[in-house]
Coordinates of C-alpha atoms in Angstrom, one line a residue:
M17 CA -21.4 0.5 -41.1
T18 CA -23.3 2.6 -43.7
T19 CA -22.0 6.2 -43.8
L20 CA -24.3 9.0 -44.7
V21 CA -23.5 11.2 -47.7
S22 CA -23.8 14.9 -48.0
D23 CA -27.0 16.5 -49.4
T24 CA -24.8 18.2 -52.0
T25 CA -24.7 15.0 -54.0
P26 CA -26.4 14.5 -57.3
L27 CA -28.8 12.2 -55.4
A28 CA -30.0 14.9 -53.0
P29 CA -33.4 15.4 -54.8
V30 CA -34.1 11.7 -54.5
S31 CA -33.2 11.6 -50.8
E32 CA -35.4 14.6 -50.2
T33 CA -38.3 13.1 -52.1
L34 CA -38.0 9.9 -50.2
R35 CA -38.0 11.8 -46.9
R36 CA -41.1 13.7 -47.8
A37 CA -42.9 10.7 -49.1
F38 CA -42.2 8.4 -46.1
G39 CA -41.6 11.0 -43.4
T40 CA -38.2 9.5 -42.4
D41 CA -34.8 8.5 -43.7
D42 CA -35.0 5.2 -41.9
L43 CA -36.7 3.1 -44.6
P44 CA -36.9 -0.7 -44.3
G45 CA -35.7 -1.3 -47.9
L46 CA -33.2 1.5 -48.6
V47 CA -30.1 2.8 -46.8
P48 CA -30.3 6.5 -45.7
N49 CA -29.1 8.8 -48.5
L50 CA -28.8 5.8 -50.8
I51 CA -25.1 5.4 -51.1
V52 CA -23.2 2.5 -49.2
T53 CA -19.7 3.7 -48.4
D54 CA -18.7 0.6 -46.5
E55 CA -19.6 -2.4 -48.6
V56 CA -18.6 -5.1 -46.1
G57 CA -21.5 -7.5 -45.8
W58 CA -23.2 -6.3 -49.0
R59 CA -23.6 -8.3 -52.2
S60 CA -23.7 -6.9 -55.7
A61 CA -27.1 -7.3 -57.4
T62 CA -25.2 -9.0 -60.2
E63 CA -25.4 -12.1 -58.0
L64 CA -29.2 -12.0 -58.4
A65 CA -29.1 -11.2 -62.1
D66 CA -26.8 -14.1 -62.8
G67 CA -28.6 -16.4 -60.4
S68 CA -25.7 -17.2 -58.1
G69 CA -27.1 -15.3 -55.2
L70 CA -30.7 -16.5 -55.6
P71 CA -30.5 -19.7 -53.4
D72 CA -29.8 -17.6 -50.3
L73 CA -32.5 -15.0 -51.1
L74 CA -35.2 -17.6 -51.9
A75 CA -34.3 -19.7 -48.9
M76 CA -34.7 -16.6 -46.7
A77 CA -38.0 -15.7 -48.3
T78 CA -39.4 -19.3 -47.9
R79 CA -38.5 -19.2 -44.2
Q80 CA -40.0 -15.7 -43.7
W81 CA -43.3 -16.3 -45.3
R82 CA -43.5 -20.1 -44.6
A83 CA -44.6 -20.4 -48.2
A84 CA -44.1 -22.6 -51.2
P85 CA -41.0 -21.7 -53.2
H86 CA -42.8 -20.0 -56.1
T87 CA -44.9 -17.9 -53.7
A88 CA -41.9 -16.9 -51.7
A89 CA -40.0 -16.0 -54.8
A90 CA -42.9 -13.9 -56.1
L91 CA -43.2 -12.0 -52.8
V92 CA -39.5 -11.3 -52.3
F93 CA -39.1 -10.1 -55.9
K94 CA -42.1 -7.8 -55.4
A95 CA -40.3 -6.2 -52.4
Y96 CA -36.9 -6.1 -54.1
A97 CA -38.2 -4.5 -57.3
Y98 CA -40.1 -1.8 -55.4
W99 CA -37.1 -0.7 -53.3
A100 CA -34.6 -1.1 -56.1
A101 CA -36.6 1.0 -58.6
L102 CA -37.5 3.9 -56.2
P103 CA -34.3 5.9 -56.6
A104 CA -34.5 5.9 -60.5
L105 CA -38.3 6.5 -60.6
L106 CA -38.4 9.3 -58.1
G107 CA -35.2 10.9 -59.4
W108 CA -36.8 11.2 -62.8
A109 CA -40.2 12.3 -61.6
R110 CA -38.8 14.9 -59.2
A111 CA -35.8 16.4 -60.9
Q112 CA -35.2 14.5 -64.1
R113 CA -32.1 13.0 -62.5
V114 CA -31.9 9.3 -63.1
P115 CA -29.5 7.1 -61.1
L116 CA -28.4 4.5 -63.6
L117 CA -29.2 1.3 -61.6
H118 CA -27.3 -1.3 -63.5
A119 CA -27.0 -4.5 -61.4
G120 CA -23.3 -3.9 -60.9
D121 CA -24.0 -0.5 -59.3
V122 CA -26.6 -1.8 -56.8
L123 CA -25.8 -3.5 -53.5
V124 CA -28.2 -5.7 -51.5
R125 CA -28.4 -7.4 -48.1
Y126 CA -30.9 -10.0 -47.3
D127 CA -30.0 -11.2 -43.9
G128 CA -32.4 -11.2 -40.9
G129 CA -35.5 -11.7 -43.1
Q130 CA -35.3 -8.2 -44.7
V131 CA -34.2 -7.1 -48.2
R132 CA -32.3 -3.9 -48.0
I133 CA -30.8 -2.0 -51.0
G134 CA -28.1 0.6 -51.4
L135 CA -26.2 2.1 -54.3
A136 CA -22.5 1.6 -54.9
R137 CA -20.2 4.6 -55.1
S138 CA -19.7 3.8 -58.7
V139 CA -23.3 4.7 -59.6
R140 CA -23.7 7.4 -62.2
V141 CA -26.6 9.8 -62.5
A142 CA -28.0 10.8 -65.9
V143 CA -29.1 14.4 -66.3
L144 CA -30.3 16.8 -69.1
P145 CA -28.1 19.6 -70.5
A146 CA -30.1 22.2 -68.5
D147 CA -29.3 20.6 -65.1
P148 CA -26.7 22.5 -63.2
L149 CA -24.7 19.3 -62.8
A150 CA -24.2 19.1 -66.5
L151 CA -21.8 22.1 -66.3
E152 CA -19.6 20.5 -63.6
H153 CA -18.0 17.8 -65.7
R154 CA -18.3 15.3 -62.8
P155 CA -17.3 11.7 -63.3
D156 CA -20.5 10.5 -61.6
V157 CA -22.8 12.5 -63.9
Q158 CA -23.8 11.5 -67.5
V159 CA -25.3 14.2 -69.6
V160 CA -27.9 13.0 -72.2
P161 CA -29.4 15.2 -74.9
D162 CA -33.1 15.0 -74.3
E163 CA -36.0 13.6 -72.3
A164 CA -36.5 10.6 -74.5
T165 CA -32.9 9.6 -74.1
L166 CA -33.1 10.1 -70.4
L167 CA -36.1 7.7 -70.2
R168 CA -34.4 5.2 -72.4
A169 CA -31.3 5.3 -70.1
L170 CA -33.7 4.7 -67.1
R171 CA -35.2 1.6 -68.9
V172 CA -31.9 0.2 -70.0
S173 CA -30.2 0.5 -66.7
L174 CA -33.0 -0.4 -64.3
L175 CA -35.0 -2.9 -66.4
D176 CA -33.0 -4.3 -69.3
Q177 CA -29.7 -4.7 -67.4
H178 CA -31.0 -5.3 -63.9
L179 CA -34.6 -6.3 -63.0
A180 CA -35.3 -8.3 -66.2
P181 CA -32.2 -10.5 -65.7
V182 CA -33.3 -11.1 -62.1
V183 CA -36.8 -12.0 -63.4
E184 CA -35.3 -14.5 -65.9
A185 CA -33.0 -16.1 -63.2
I186 CA -36.0 -16.5 -60.9
S187 CA -38.2 -18.0 -63.6
Q188 CA -35.5 -20.6 -64.4
R189 CA -35.3 -21.6 -60.8
V190 CA -39.0 -21.7 -59.7
R191 CA -42.2 -22.1 -61.6
L192 CA -43.1 -18.5 -62.1
G193 CA -43.9 -16.7 -65.4
T194 CA -42.0 -13.6 -66.3
R195 CA -45.3 -11.6 -66.9
A196 CA -46.3 -12.1 -63.2
L197 CA -42.9 -10.9 -62.0
L198 CA -42.9 -7.9 -64.3
G199 CA -46.3 -7.1 -63.0
S200 CA -44.7 -6.4 -59.7
V201 CA -42.3 -4.0 -61.3
A202 CA -45.2 -2.2 -63.0
S203 CA -47.3 -2.0 -59.8
G204 CA -44.4 -1.0 -57.7
A205 CA -43.6 1.9 -60.1
A206 CA -47.2 3.1 -59.9
Y207 CA -47.4 2.8 -56.1
A208 CA -44.1 4.6 -55.8
I209 CA -45.3 7.7 -57.7
L210 CA -48.6 7.7 -55.9
R211 CA -46.9 7.5 -52.5
A212 CA -44.6 10.5 -53.4
A213 CA -47.3 12.4 -55.3
D214 CA -47.3 15.4 -52.9
A215 CA -43.5 15.8 -53.4
L216 CA -43.6 15.6 -57.2
P217 CA -44.4 18.2 -59.9
G218 CA -47.1 17.4 -62.3
P219 CA -50.1 15.0 -62.2
S220 CA -49.3 11.6 -60.8
V221 CA -51.4 9.7 -63.4
E222 CA -49.5 11.3 -66.3
T223 CA -46.2 10.6 -64.6
I224 CA -47.1 6.9 -64.1
D225 CA -48.3 6.6 -67.7
T226 CA -45.0 8.1 -69.0
L227 CA -42.9 5.8 -66.9
L228 CA -44.8 2.6 -67.6
D229 CA -44.7 3.4 -71.3
A230 CA -41.0 4.0 -71.2
L231 CA -40.5 0.6 -69.3
G232 CA -42.8 -1.2 -71.7
L233 CA -45.0 -2.3 -68.8
A234 CA -48.2 -0.3 -69.4
D235 CA -50.3 -3.3 -70.1
L236 CA -49.7 -4.8 -66.6
V237 CA -51.6 -2.4 -64.4
D238 CA -54.6 0.0 -64.6
L239 CA -55.1 3.2 -62.7
V240 CA -58.7 3.4 -61.4
P241 CA -60.4 6.0 -59.2
G242 CA -60.7 5.0 -55.6
P243 CA -63.7 5.8 -53.3
D244 CA -62.2 9.3 -52.6
G245 CA -61.3 9.9 -56.3
V246 CA -57.6 9.4 -55.7
P247 CA -56.1 7.0 -58.3
T248 CA -55.5 3.4 -57.2
V249 CA -53.5 0.7 -58.8
Q250 CA -55.2 -2.4 -60.3
R251 CA -52.9 -5.2 -61.2
R252 CA -53.4 -7.6 -64.1
T253 CA -51.2 -10.2 -62.6
C254 CA -50.9 -11.6 -59.1
C255 CA -48.1 -11.7 -56.5
L256 CA -49.5 -14.9 -55.1
A257 CA -50.0 -13.6 -51.6
F258 CA -53.4 -15.3 -51.6
T259 CA -51.6 -18.7 -51.4
L260 CA -49.9 -17.9 -48.1
P261 CA -50.7 -20.0 -45.0
Q262 CA -52.7 -17.0 -43.9
P263 CA -54.0 -15.8 -47.3
K264 CA -53.8 -12.1 -48.2
V265 CA -55.5 -10.4 -51.1
C266 CA -53.8 -7.2 -51.9
S267 CA -56.0 -4.1 -52.5
G268 CA -55.1 -4.0 -56.2
C269 CA -55.1 -7.7 -56.9
C270 CA -56.5 -9.1 -60.0
I271 CA -58.1 -11.9 -57.9
R272 CA -61.4 -10.8 -56.3
P273 CA -62.5 -12.2 -52.9
S274 CA -65.6 -14.4 -53.3

């Protein structure tokens, strides 16, 4: 069973932002309040990063979407990257608190056709010196000197030491380019900020630009005005949903319906 944690934790601003963005704590891809306290039945994300856990995940995805292996891999990674990145992205955007999501501190379940993610109790949160947590000398808090270092810590933990190794492991197993998979990281980050825009300080476009620059993924998506003037995400790569037995063209897809 997943036990809920108190709102006095360093992750409280992240949980609150998720609640405001989605209107509930019961999200399909994240455990409530983020921390898994009973890890029975959960896998470490290191099993995805080193490839040992990919066969089960890709088999589940192939069954779920009734798709070719490369399509199933692209779609399940798109979902995984979105939910896995949310705590770090929203933590930075809302309160400049960044859960350091190294693969070893992220837990995942992918039974029953659904990928669900939680954080291990070992996860640490990076904060700036002005954050009240910086004065508490907590073992789960890492104080960094400035905003540039905080963004670098976000990239190293989330991308370099987590999602990028998963991308590489998938690319070695199925015929998918790394650029297409990283496009899902970029688009997921942009969608996450737009979804939570009302709960975040500052303009969402500037926030997205800063995050994508920090992650080195700014060339994979464009932000364009929608019919109502609200920014929308335009991908430069494709998640391959159009190749499903019942084809789907996502709203921001680089492939245009004829």
